[in-house]
PDB file of C-alpha atoms in Angstrom:
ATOM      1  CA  UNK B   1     100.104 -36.803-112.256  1.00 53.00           C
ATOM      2  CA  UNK B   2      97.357 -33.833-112.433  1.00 60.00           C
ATOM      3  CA  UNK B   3      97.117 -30.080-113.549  1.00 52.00           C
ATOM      4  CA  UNK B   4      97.127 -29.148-109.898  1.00 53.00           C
ATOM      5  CA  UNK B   5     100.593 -31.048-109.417  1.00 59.00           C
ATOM      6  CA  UNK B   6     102.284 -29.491-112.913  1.00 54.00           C
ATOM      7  CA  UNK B   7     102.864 -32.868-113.678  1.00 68.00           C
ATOM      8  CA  UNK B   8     101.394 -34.868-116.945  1.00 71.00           C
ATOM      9  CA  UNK B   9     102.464 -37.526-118.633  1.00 77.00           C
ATOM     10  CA  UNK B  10     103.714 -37.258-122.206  1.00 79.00           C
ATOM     11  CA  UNK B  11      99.993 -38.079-123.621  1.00 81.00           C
ATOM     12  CA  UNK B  12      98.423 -35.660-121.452  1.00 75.00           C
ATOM     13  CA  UNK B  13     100.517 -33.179-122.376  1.00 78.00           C
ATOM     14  CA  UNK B  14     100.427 -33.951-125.882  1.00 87.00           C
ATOM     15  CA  UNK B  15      96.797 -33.483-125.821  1.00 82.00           C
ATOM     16  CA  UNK B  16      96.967 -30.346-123.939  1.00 80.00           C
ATOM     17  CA  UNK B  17      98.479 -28.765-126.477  1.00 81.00           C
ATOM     18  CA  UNK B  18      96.229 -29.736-129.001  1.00 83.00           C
ATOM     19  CA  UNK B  19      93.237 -28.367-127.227  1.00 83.00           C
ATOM     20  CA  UNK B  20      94.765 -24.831-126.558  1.00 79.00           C
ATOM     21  CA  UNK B  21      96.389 -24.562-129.863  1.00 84.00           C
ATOM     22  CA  UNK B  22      94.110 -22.483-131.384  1.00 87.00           C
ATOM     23  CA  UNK B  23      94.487 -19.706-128.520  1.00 78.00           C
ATOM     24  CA  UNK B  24      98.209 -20.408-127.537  1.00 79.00           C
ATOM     25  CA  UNK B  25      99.571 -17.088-129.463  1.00 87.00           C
ATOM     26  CA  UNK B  26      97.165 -14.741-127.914  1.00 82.00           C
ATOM     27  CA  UNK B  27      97.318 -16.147-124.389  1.00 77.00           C
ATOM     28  CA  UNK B  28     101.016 -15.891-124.371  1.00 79.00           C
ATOM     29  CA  UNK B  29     100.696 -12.607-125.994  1.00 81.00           C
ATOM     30  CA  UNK B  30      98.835 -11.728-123.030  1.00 77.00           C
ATOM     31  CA  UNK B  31     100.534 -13.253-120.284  1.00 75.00           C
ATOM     32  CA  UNK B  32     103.306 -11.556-121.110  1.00 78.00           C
ATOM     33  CA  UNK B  33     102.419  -7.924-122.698  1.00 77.00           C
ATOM     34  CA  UNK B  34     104.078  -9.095-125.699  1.00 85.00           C
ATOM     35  CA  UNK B  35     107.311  -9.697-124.179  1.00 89.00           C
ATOM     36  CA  UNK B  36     107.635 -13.284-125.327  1.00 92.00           C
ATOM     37  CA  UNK B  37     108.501 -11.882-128.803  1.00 93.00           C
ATOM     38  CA  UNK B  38     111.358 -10.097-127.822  1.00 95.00           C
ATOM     39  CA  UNK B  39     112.245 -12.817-124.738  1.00 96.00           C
ATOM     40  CA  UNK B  40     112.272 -15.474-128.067  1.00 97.00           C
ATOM     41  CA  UNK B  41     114.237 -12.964-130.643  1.00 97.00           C
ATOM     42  CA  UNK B  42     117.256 -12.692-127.552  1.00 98.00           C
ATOM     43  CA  UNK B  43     117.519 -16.259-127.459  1.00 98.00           C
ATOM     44  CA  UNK B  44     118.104 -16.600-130.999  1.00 98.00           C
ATOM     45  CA  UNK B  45     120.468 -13.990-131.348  1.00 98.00           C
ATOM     46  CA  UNK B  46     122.542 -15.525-128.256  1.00 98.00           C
ATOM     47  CA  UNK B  47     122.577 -19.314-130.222  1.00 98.00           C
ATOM     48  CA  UNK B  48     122.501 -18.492-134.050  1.00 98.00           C
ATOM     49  CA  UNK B  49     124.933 -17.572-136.589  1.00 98.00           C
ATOM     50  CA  UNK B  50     123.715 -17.754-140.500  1.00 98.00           C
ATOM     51  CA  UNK B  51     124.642 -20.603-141.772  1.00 98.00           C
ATOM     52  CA  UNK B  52     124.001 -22.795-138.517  1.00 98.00           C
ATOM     53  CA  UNK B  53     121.953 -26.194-138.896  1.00 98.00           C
ATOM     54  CA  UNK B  54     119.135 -25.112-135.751  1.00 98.00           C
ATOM     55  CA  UNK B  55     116.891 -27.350-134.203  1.00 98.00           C
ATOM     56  CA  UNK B  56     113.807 -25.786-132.278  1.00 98.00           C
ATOM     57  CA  UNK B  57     112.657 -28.722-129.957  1.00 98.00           C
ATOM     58  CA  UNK B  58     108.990 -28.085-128.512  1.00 97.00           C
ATOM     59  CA  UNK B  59     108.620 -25.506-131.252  1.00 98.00           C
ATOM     60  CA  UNK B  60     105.185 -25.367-130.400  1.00 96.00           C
ATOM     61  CA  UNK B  61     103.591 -22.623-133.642  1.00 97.00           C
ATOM     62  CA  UNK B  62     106.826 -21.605-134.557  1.00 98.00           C
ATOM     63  CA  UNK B  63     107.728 -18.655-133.186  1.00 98.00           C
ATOM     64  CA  UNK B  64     111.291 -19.189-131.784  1.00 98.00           C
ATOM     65  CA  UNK B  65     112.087 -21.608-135.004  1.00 98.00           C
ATOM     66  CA  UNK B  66     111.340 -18.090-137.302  1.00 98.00           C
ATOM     67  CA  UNK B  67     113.381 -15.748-135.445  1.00 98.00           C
ATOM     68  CA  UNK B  68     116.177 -18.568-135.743  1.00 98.00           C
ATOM     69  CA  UNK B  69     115.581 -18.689-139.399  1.00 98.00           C
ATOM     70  CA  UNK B  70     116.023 -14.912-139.456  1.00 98.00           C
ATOM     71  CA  UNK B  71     119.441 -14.874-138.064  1.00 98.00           C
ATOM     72  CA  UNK B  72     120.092 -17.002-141.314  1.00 98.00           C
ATOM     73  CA  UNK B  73     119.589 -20.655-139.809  1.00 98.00           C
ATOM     74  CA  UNK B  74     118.663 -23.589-141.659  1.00 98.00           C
ATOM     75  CA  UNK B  75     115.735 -24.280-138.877  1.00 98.00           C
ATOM     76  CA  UNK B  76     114.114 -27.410-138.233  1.00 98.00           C
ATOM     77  CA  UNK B  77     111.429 -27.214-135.641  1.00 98.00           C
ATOM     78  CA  UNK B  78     110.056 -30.450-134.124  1.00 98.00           C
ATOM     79  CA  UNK B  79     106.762 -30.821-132.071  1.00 98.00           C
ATOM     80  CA  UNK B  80     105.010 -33.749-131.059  1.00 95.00           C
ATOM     81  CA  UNK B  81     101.498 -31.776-130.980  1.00 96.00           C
ATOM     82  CA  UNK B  82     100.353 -31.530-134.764  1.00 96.00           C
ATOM     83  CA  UNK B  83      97.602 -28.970-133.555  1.00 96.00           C
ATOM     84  CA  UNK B  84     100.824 -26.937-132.641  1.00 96.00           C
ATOM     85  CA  UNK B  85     102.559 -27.605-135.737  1.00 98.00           C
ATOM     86  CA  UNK B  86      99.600 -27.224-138.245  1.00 97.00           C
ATOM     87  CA  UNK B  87      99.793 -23.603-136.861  1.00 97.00           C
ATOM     88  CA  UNK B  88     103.715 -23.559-137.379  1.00 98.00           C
ATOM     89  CA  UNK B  89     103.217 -24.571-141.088  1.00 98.00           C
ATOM     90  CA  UNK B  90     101.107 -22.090-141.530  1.00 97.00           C
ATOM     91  CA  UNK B  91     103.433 -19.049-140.737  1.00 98.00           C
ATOM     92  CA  UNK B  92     106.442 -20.314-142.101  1.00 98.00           C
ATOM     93  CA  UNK B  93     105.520 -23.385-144.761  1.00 98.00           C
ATOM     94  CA  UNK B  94     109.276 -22.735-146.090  1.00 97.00           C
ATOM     95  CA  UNK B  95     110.923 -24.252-143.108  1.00 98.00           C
ATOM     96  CA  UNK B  96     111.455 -28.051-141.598  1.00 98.00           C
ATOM     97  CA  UNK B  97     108.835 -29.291-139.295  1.00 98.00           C
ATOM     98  CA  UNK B  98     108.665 -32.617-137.734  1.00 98.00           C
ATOM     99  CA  UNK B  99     106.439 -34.760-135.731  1.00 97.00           C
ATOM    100  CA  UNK B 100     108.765 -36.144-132.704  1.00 97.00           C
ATOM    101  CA  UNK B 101     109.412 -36.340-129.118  1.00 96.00           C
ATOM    102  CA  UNK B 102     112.294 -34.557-127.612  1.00 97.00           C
ATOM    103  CA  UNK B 103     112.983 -37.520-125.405  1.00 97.00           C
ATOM    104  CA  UNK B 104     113.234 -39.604-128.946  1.00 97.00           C
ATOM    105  CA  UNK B 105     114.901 -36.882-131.138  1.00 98.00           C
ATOM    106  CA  UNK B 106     114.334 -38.612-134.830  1.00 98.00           C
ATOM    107  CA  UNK B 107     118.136 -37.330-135.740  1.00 98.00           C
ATOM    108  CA  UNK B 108     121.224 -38.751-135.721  1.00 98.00           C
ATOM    109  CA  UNK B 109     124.084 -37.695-133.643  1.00 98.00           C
ATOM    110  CA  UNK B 110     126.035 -34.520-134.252  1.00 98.00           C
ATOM    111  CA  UNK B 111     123.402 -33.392-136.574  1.00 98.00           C
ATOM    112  CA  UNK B 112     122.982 -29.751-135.654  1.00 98.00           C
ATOM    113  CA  UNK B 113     124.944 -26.356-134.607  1.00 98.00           C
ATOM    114  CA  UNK B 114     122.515 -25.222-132.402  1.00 98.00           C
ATOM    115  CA  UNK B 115     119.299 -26.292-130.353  1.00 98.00           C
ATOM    116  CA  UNK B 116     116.807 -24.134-128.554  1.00 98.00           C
ATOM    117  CA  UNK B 117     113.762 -24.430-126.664  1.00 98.00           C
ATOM    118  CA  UNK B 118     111.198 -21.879-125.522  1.00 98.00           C
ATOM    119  CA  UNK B 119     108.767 -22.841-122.606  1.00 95.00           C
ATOM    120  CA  UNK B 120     109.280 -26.317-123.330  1.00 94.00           C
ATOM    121  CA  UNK B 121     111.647 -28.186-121.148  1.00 95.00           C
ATOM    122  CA  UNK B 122     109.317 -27.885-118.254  1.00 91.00           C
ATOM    123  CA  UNK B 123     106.889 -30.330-119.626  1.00 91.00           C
ATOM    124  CA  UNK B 124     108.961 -33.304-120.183  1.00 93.00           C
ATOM    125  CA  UNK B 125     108.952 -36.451-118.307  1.00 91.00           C
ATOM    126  CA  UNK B 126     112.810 -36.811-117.897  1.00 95.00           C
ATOM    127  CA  UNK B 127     114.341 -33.305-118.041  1.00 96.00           C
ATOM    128  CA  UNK B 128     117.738 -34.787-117.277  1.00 97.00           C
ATOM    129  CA  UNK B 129     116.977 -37.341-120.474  1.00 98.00           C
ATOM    130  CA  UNK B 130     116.008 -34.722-122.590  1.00 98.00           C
ATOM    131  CA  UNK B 131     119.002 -32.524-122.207  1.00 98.00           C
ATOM    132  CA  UNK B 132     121.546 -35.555-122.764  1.00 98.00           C
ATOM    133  CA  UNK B 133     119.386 -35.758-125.940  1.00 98.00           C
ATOM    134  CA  UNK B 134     119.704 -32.524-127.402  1.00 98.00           C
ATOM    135  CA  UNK B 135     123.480 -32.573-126.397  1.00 98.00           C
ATOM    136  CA  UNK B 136     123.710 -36.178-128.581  1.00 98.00           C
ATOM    137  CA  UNK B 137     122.057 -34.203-131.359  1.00 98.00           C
ATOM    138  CA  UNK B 138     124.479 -31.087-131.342  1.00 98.00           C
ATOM    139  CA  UNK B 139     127.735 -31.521-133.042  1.00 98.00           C
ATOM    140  CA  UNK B 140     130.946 -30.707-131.021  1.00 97.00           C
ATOM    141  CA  UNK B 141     130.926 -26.999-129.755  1.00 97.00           C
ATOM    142  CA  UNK B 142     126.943 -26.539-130.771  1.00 98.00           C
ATOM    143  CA  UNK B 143     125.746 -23.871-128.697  1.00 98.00           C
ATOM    144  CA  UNK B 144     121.817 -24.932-126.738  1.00 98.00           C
ATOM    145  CA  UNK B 145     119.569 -21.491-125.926  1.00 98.00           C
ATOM    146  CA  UNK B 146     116.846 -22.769-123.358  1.00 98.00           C
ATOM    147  CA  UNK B 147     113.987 -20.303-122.563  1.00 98.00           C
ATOM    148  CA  UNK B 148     111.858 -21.219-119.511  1.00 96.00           C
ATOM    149  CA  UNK B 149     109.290 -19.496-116.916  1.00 89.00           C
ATOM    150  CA  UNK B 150     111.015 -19.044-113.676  1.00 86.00           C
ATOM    151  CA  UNK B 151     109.502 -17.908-110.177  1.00 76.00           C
ATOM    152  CA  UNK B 152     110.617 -14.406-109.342  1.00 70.00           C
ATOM    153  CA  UNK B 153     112.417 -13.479-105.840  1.00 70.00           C
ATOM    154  CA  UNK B 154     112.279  -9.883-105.931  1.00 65.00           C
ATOM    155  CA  UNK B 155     109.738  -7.497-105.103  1.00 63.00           C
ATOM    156  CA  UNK B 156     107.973  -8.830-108.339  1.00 61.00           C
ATOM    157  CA  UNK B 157     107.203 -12.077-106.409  1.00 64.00           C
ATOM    158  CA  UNK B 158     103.665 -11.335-104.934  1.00 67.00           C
ATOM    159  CA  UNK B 159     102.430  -9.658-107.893  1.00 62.00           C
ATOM    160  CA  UNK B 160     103.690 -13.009-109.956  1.00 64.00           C
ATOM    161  CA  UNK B 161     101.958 -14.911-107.186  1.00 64.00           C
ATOM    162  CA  UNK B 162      98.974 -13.018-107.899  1.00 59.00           C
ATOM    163  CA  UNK B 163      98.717 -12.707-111.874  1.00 61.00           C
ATOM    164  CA  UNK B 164     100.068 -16.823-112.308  1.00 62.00           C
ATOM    165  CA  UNK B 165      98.000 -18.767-109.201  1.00 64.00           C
ATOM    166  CA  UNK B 166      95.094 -16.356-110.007  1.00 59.00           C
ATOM    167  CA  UNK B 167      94.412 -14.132-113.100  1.00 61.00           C
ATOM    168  CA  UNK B 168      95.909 -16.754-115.359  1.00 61.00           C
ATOM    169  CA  UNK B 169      93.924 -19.943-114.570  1.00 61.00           C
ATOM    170  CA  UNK B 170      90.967 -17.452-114.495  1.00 61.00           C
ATOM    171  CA  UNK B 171      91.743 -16.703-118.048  1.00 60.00           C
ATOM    172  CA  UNK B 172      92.228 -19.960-118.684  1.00 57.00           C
ATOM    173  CA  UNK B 173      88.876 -21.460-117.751  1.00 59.00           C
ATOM    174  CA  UNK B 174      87.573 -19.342-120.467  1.00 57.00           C
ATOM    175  CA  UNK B 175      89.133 -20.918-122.972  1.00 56.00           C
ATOM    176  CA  UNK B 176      89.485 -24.230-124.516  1.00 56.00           C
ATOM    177  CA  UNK B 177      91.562 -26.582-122.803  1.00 52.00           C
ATOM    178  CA  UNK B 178      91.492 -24.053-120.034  1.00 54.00           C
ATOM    179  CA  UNK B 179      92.907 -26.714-117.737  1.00 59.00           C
ATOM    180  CA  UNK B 180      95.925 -26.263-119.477  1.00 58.00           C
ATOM    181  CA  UNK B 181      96.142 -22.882-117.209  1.00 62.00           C
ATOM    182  CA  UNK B 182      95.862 -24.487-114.406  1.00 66.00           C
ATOM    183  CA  UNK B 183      99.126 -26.559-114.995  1.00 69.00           C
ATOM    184  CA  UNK B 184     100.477 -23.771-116.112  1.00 70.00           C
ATOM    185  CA  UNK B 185     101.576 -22.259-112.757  1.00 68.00           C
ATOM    186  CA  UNK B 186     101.501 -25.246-111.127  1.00 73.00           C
ATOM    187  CA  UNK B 187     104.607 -26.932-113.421  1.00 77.00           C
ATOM    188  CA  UNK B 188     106.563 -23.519-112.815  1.00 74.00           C
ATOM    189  CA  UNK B 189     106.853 -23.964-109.152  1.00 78.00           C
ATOM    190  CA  UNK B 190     107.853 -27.915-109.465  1.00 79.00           C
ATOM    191  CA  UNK B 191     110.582 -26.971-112.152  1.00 88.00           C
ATOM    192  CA  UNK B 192     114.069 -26.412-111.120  1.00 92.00           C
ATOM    193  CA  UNK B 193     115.331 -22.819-110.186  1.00 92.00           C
ATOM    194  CA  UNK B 194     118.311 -21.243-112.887  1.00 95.00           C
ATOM    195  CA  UNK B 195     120.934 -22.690-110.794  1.00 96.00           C
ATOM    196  CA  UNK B 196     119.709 -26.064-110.365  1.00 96.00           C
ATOM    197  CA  UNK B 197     118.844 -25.573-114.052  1.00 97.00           C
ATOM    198  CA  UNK B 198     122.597 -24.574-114.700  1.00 98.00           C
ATOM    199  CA  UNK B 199     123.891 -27.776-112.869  1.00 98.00           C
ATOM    200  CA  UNK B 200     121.500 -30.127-114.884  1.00 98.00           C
ATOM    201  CA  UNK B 201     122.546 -28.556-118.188  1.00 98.00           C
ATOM    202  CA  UNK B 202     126.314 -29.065-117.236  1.00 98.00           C
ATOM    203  CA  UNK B 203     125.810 -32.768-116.053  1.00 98.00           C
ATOM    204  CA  UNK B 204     124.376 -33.293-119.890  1.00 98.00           C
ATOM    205  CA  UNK B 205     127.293 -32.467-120.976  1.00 97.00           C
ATOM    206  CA  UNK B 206     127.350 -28.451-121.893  1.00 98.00           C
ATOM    207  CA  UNK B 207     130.263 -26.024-120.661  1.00 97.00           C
ATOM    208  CA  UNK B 208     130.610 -22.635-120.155  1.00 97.00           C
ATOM    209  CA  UNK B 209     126.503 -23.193-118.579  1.00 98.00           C
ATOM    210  CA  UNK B 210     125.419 -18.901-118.262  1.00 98.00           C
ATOM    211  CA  UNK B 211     122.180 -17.248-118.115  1.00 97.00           C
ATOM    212  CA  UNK B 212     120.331 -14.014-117.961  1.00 96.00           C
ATOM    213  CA  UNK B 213     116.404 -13.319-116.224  1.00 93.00           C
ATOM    214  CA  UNK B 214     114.373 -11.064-117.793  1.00 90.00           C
ATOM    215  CA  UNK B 215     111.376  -9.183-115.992  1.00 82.00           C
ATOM    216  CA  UNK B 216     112.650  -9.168-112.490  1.00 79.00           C
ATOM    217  CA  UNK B 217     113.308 -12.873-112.779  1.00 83.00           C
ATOM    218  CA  UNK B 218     110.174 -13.972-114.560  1.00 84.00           C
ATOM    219  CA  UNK B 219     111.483 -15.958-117.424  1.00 91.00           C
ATOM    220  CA  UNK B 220     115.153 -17.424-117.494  1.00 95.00           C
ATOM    221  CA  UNK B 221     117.626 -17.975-120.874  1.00 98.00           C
ATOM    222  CA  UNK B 222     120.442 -20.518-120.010  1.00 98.00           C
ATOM    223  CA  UNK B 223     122.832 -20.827-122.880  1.00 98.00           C
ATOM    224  CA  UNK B 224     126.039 -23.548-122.670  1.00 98.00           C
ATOM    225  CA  UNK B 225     128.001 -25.093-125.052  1.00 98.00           C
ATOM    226  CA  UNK B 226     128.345 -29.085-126.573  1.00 98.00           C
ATOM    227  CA  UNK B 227     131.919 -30.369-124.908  1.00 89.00           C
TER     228      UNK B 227
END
């Protein structure tokens, strides 16, 4: 398991994140134009209704768990990177946040209308294990709102090609933890395409298993439903 391969395991991904914590928000602000923001405020608004019990798994600083909490969500975001969630607390001290491991949610079953996770599923050991965990954690009919990088088909393909396997570890080595950059790319092409993804999310026990790309295919949101 390497950076080049996309694969770490949960300790080396752990202290990934710590290292690039304090650059995560502007790097993804720049990978992305900005778009993140809005790609993150969709997902909530597919999930969410005020009132719903939300859990934000790999909540990373926050930024998903506080456009949950906007919709009028009781949001608890869980990370197991306290560099990540130092920055969380910091932006929204007023909501949940919890030191844990999506493969070991801390929470009893049926605890929670809604889970989401933004540009985290890809880094887990045991995808398959991780969505039969936040299906134990959602009560019956609890919607799920995954966010993930995806690689393009269109015509946006080579200029993906270009900007991921070369601008973006390029970045990357200027910054701390630039390694982090390198894995980057390299866990997006490993990771299972939005149908594959759809399957895997319906074997875990979701129905009605949908989702939308956004920027010719760049990023995916797969929504489903807790049978």
């Amino acid at each position: 398991m390497t950076v080049e391969t996309g694969r770490l395991p949960a300790d080396g991904v752990r202290s990934m994140f710590d290292r690039i914590a304090p650059v995560y928000d502007a790097m993804n602000l720049t990978m992305t134009a900005g778009l993140d923001r809005r790609w993150r405020r969709v997902t909530a608004e597919a999930v969410v209704r005020a009132g719903d019990d939300v859990l934000d798994a790999c909540c990373g600083t926050g930024d998903l768990a506080i456009a949950c909490a906007r919709l009028g969500g009781r949001v608890t975001g869980i990370d197991f990177s306290e560099s990540m969630l130092e920055r969380a607390r910091r932006k929204a001290p007023q909501l949940d946040w919890v030191t844990g491991d999506l493969l070991q949610l801390p929470f009893a079953d049926a605890t929670f209308d809604v889970a989401t996770v933004a540009f985290g599923v890809r880094n887990v050991e045991d995808l398959e294990g991780a969505l039969r965990e936040l299906r134990r954690v959602l009560r019956p009919g609890g919607r799920l709102g995954i966010l993930e990088i995806t690689p393009p088909r269109g015509f946006l393909a080579p200029f993906y090609k270009f900007w991921f396997d070369a601008v973006v570890p390029l970045l990357g080595k200027l910054l701390p933890g630039g390694s982090a950059y390198t894995y980057l790319p390299a866990s997006v092409r490993r990771f299972p395409p939005p149908e594959q993804l759809s399957a895997l999310i319906a074997t875990a026990g979701f129905g009605e298993v949908r989702y939308r790309t956004f920027a010719g295919g760049i990023v995916a949101l797969h929504v489903g439903e807790a049978g």
